[in-house]
Coordinates of C-alpha atoms and ligand atoms in Angstrom, one line a residue:
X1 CA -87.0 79.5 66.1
X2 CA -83.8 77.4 66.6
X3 CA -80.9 79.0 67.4
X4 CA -77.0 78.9 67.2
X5 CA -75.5 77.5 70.0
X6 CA -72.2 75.6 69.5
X7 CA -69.1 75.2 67.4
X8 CA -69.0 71.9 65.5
X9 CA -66.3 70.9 63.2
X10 CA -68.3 70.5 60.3
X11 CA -71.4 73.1 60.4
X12 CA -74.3 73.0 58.4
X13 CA -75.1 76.2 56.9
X14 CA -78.3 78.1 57.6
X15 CA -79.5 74.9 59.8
X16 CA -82.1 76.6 62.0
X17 CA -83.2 77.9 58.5
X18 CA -83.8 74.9 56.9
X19 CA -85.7 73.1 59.7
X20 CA -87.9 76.0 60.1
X21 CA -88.9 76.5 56.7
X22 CA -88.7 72.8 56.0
X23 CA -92.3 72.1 58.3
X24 CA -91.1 69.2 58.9
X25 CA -93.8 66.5 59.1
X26 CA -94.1 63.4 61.4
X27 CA -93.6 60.5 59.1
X28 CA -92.6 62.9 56.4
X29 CA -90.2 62.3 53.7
X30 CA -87.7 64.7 52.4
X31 CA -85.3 64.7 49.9
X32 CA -81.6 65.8 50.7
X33 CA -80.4 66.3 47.4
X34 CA -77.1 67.6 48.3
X35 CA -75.7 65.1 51.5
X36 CA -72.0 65.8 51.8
X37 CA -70.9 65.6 55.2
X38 CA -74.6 65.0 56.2
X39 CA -74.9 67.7 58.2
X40 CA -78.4 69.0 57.2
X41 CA -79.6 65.1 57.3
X42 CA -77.7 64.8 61.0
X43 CA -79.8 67.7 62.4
X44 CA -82.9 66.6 60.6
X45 CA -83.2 63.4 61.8
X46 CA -82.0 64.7 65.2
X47 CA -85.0 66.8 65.7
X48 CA -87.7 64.7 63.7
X49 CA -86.8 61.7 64.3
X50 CA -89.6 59.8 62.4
X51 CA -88.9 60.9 59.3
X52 CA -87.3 59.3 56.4
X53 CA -84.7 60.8 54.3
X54 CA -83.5 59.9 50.9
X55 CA -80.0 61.3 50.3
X56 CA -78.2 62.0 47.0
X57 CA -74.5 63.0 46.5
X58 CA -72.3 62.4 43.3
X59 CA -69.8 62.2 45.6
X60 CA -68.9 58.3 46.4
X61 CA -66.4 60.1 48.9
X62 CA -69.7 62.0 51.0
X63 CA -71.6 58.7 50.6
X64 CA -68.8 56.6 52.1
X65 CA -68.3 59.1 54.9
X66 CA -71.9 59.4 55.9
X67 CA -72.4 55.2 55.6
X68 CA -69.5 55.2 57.9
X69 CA -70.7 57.7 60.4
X70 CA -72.5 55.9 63.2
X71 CA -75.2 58.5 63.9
X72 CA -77.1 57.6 60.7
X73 CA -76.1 53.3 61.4
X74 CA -79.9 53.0 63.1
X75 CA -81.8 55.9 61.6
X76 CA -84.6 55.8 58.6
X77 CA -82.0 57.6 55.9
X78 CA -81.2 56.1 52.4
X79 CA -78.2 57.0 51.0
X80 CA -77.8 57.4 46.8
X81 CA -74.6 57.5 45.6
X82 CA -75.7 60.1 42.1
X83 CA -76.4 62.9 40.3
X84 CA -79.4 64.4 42.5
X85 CA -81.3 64.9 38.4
X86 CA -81.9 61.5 38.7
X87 CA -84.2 61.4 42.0
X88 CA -87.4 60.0 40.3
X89 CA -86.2 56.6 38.9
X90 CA -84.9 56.1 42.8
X91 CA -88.5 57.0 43.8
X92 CA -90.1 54.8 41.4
X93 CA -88.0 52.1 43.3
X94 CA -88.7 52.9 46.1
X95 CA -92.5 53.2 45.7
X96 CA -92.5 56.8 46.4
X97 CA -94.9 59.0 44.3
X98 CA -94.6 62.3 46.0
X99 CA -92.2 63.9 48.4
X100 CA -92.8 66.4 51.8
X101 CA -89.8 68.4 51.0
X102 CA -86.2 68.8 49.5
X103 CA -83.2 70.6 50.3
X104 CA -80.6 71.7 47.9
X105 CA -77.2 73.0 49.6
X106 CA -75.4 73.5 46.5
X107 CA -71.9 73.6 45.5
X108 CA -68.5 72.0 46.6
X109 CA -68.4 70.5 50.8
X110 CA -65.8 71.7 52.7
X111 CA -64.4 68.2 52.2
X112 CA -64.1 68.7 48.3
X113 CA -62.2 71.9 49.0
X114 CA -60.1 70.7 51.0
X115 CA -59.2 67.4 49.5
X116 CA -55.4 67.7 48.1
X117 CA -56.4 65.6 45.1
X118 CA -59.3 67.0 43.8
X119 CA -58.3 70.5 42.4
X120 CA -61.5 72.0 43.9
X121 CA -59.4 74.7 45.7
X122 CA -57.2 77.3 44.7
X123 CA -55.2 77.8 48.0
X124 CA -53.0 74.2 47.9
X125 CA -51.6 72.4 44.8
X126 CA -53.6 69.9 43.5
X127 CA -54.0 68.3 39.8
X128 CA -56.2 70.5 38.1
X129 CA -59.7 67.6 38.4
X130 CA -63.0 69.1 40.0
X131 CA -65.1 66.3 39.1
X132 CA -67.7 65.8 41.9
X133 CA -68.1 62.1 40.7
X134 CA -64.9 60.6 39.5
X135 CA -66.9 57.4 38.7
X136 CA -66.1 58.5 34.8
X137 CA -62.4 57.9 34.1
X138 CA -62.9 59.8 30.5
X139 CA -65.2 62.1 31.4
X140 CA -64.2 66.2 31.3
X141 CA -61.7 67.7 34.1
X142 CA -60.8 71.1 34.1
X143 CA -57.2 70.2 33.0
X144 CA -58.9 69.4 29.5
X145 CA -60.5 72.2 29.5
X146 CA -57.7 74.7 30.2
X147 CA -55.0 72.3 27.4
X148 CA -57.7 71.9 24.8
X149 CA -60.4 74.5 24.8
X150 CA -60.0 77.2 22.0
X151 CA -58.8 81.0 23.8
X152 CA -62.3 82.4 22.4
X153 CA -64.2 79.3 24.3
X154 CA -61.8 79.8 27.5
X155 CA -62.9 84.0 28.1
X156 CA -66.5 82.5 26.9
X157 CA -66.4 80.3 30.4
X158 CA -64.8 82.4 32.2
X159 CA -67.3 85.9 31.7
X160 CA -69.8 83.5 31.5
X161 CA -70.0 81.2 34.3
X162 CA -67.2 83.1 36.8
X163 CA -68.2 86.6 35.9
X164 CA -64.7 87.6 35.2
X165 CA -63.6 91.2 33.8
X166 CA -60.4 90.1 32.6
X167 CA -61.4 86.9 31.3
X168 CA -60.1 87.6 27.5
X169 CA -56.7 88.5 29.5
X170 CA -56.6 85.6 31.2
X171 CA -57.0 83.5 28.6
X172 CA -55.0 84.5 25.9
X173 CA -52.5 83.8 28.7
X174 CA -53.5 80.4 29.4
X175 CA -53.4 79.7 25.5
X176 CA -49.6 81.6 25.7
X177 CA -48.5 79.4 28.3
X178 CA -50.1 76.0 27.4
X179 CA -47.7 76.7 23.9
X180 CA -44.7 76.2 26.1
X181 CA -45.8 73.3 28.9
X182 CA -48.9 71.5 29.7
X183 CA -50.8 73.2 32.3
X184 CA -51.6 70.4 34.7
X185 CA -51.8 72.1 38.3
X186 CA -54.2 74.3 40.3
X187 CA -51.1 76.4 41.3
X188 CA -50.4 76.4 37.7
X189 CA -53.5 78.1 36.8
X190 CA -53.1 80.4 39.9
X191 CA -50.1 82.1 38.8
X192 CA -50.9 82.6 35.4
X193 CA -54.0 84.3 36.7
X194 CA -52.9 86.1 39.7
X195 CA -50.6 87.5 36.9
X196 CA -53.3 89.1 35.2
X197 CA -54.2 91.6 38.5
X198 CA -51.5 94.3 38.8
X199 CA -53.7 95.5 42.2
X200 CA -54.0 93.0 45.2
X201 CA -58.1 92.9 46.5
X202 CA -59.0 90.9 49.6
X203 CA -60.6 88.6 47.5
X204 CA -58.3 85.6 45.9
X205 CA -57.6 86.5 42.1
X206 CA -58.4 83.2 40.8
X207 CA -61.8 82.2 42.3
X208 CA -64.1 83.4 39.4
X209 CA -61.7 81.2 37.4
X210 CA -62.2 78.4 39.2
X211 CA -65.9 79.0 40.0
X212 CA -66.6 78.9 36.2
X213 CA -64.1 75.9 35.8
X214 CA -66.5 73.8 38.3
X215 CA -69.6 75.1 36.7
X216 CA -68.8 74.0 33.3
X217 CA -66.6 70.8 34.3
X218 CA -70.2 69.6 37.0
X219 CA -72.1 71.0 34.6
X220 CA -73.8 72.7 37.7
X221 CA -76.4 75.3 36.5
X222 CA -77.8 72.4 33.8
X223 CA -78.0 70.3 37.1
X224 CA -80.1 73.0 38.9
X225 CA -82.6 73.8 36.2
X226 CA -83.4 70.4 36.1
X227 CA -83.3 69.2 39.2
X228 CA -85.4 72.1 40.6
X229 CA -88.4 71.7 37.8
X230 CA -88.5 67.9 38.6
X231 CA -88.7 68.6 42.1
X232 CA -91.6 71.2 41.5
X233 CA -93.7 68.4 39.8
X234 CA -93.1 65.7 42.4
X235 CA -93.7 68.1 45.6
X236 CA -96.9 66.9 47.8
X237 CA -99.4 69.7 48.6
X238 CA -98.4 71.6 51.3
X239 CA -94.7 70.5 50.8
X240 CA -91.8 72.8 50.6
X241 CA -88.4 73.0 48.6
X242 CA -85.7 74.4 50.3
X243 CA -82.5 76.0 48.1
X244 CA -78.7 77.5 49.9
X245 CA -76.9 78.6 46.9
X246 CA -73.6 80.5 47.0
X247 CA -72.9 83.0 43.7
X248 CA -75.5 84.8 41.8
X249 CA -75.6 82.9 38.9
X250 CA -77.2 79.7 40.9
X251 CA -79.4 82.4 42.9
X252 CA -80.9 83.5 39.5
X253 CA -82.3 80.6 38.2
X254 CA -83.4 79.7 41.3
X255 CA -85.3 82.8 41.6
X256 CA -86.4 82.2 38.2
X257 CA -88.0 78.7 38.6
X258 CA -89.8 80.1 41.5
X259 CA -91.2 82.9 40.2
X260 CA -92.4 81.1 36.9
X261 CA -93.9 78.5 39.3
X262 CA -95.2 81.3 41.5
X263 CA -97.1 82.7 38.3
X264 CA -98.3 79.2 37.3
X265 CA -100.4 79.1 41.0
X266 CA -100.7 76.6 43.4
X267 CA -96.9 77.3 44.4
X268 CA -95.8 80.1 46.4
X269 CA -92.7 81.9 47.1
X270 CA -92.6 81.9 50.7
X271 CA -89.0 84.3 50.7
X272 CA -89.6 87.3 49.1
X273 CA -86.2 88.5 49.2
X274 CA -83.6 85.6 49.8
X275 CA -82.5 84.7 53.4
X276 CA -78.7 85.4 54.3
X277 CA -76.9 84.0 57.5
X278 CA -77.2 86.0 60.4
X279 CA -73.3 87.8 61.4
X280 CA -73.3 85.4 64.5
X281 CA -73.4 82.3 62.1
X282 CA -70.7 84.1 59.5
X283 CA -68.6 85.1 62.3
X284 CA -68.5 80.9 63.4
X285 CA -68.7 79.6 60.0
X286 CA -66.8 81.4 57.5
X287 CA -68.5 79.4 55.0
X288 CA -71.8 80.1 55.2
X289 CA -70.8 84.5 54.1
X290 CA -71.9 83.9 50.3
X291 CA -75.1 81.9 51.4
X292 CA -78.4 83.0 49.8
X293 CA -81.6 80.7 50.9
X294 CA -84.7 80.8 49.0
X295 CA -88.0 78.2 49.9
X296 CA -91.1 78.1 47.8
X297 CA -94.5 76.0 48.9
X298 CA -96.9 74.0 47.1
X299 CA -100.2 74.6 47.5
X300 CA -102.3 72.2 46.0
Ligands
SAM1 C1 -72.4 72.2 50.1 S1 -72.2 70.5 50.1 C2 -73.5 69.9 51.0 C3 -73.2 70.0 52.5 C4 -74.3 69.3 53.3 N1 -75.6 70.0 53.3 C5 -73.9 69.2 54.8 O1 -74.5 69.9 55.6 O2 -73.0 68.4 55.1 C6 -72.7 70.1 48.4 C7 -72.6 68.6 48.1 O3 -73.5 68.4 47.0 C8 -73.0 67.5 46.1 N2 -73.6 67.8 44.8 C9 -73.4 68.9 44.1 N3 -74.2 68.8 43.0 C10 -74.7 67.6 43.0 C11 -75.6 66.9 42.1 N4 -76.0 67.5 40.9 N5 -76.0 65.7 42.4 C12 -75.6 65.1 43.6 N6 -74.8 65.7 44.4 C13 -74.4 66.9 44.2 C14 -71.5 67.7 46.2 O4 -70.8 66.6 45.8 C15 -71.3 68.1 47.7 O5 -70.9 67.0 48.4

């Protein structure tokens, strides 16, 4: 088994994980479905050197960054600036009929969070975006949703996709707030939540909101569904898919799709219960504490 051994500034999460369960083949080629900073794709390549990888983020931001890093300037990796749903027309392209393995690392990079103009985070002040690809000028931001939704629709979201208990509370504020300015800001939509929790918790008061905000906004769990089943049907025999997902409600359909694919035969479920980070990897990457990993095989 690999192990932990240094701090980077960007860390993969679950990396020894993913290579393990992986089986990489020589020659093989896998899918990273999910590239943003590359990190996964840096390490597999590093170790397997003759494979080929076909990378997919929505993200022009992640793509730029990774065509600009110089490890990957010689190495067999295709990069795909799009939604990871549309892998097989990419594949028909590129004359590829089946694949050895994919790897989904879902959710927002550290580079998304972080970025002052994207409205991903709730700890700086942003406009209120989260699109993962911008490419779509008119497309839905969270600041349409949180002016124009209906108060019944808003709670709907937020129970819905963030889990939240006071998501009537919330917003019925929203709606009493939006009556009197525009609500255009993530620190905006912070207050008005954190004003809905008369007790402080360790945990931030606005994440479920803005957990459900990018669900809906990335239309994330659609995504998923879909991208999981088609890579199901275009596994090769013996080939494995690989999923990191970081709240419960990505965890369950992945659990789902496996386990109706498990049923079906010729797949198996190769993690009965999902895989979490060991405490050394938390305790070095804060990031990886939510991370749930579940693989499944083909057989035939
Ligand atoms: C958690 S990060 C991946 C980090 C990466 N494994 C690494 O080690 O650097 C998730 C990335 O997936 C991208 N992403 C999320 N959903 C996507 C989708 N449906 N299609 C393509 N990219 C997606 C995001 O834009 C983000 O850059």
């Amino acid at each position: 088994m690999l192990s932990y051994s240094k701090v980077e500034k960007h860390i993969p999460v679950m990396s020894a994980e993913v290579l393990n369960y992986l089986d990489i083949k020589k020659n093989g080629i896998y899918l990273d479905c999910t590239l943003g900073s590359g990190g996964h794709s840096q390490i597999m390549l590093e170790c397997f050197s003759e494979i080929k990888i076909i990378a997919f983020d929505q993200d022009q931001e992640a793509i730029k960054r990774c065509q600009q890093n110089p490890f990957f300037a010689s190495k067999n990796i295709t990069f795909i600036n799009d939604n990871f749903v549309n892998f097989p027309q990419y594949l028909t392209e590129l004359n590829i009929s089946q694949v050895d393995g994919f790897l989904f690392d879902l959710g927002v990079s550290s580079e998304q969070l972080n970025d002052d103009e994207r409205g991903f985070g709730y700890r700086q002040d942003a406009p209120l975006d989260m699109r993962m690809s911008a490419e779509n000028t008119n497309s839905l931001t969270a600041q349409k949703i949180i002016n124009n939704y209906s108060c019944q629709q808003l709670a709907e979201i937020f129970r819905e996709y963030g889990e939240e208990k006071k998501a009537k509370k919330i917003a019925w504020r929203i709606c009493q707030t939006r009556k009197k300015e525009k609500i255009t800001t993530t620190q905006q939509l912070v207050s008005i939540v954190a004003s809905c929790f008369s007790q402080k918790s360790k945990k931030h008061p606005a994440r479920r909101v803005f957990q459900a905000l990018r669900i809906v906004v990335n239309q994330e769990l659609i995504n998923l569904s879909q991208g999981l089943e088609t890579a199901l049907q275009k596994l090769k025999s013996s080939g494995r898919i690989v999923v990191i997902s970081y709240h419960s409600l990505e965890d369950r359909i992945v659990k789902q799709i496996f386990k109706k694919y498990n049923e079906l035969g010729h797949y198996q479920i190769l993690t009965k219960k999902p895989l979490i980070p060991s405490f050394e990897e938390i305790t070095i990457n804060h990031r990886a504490r939510s991370a749930k990993m579940r693989v499944i095989a083909r057989q035939k």
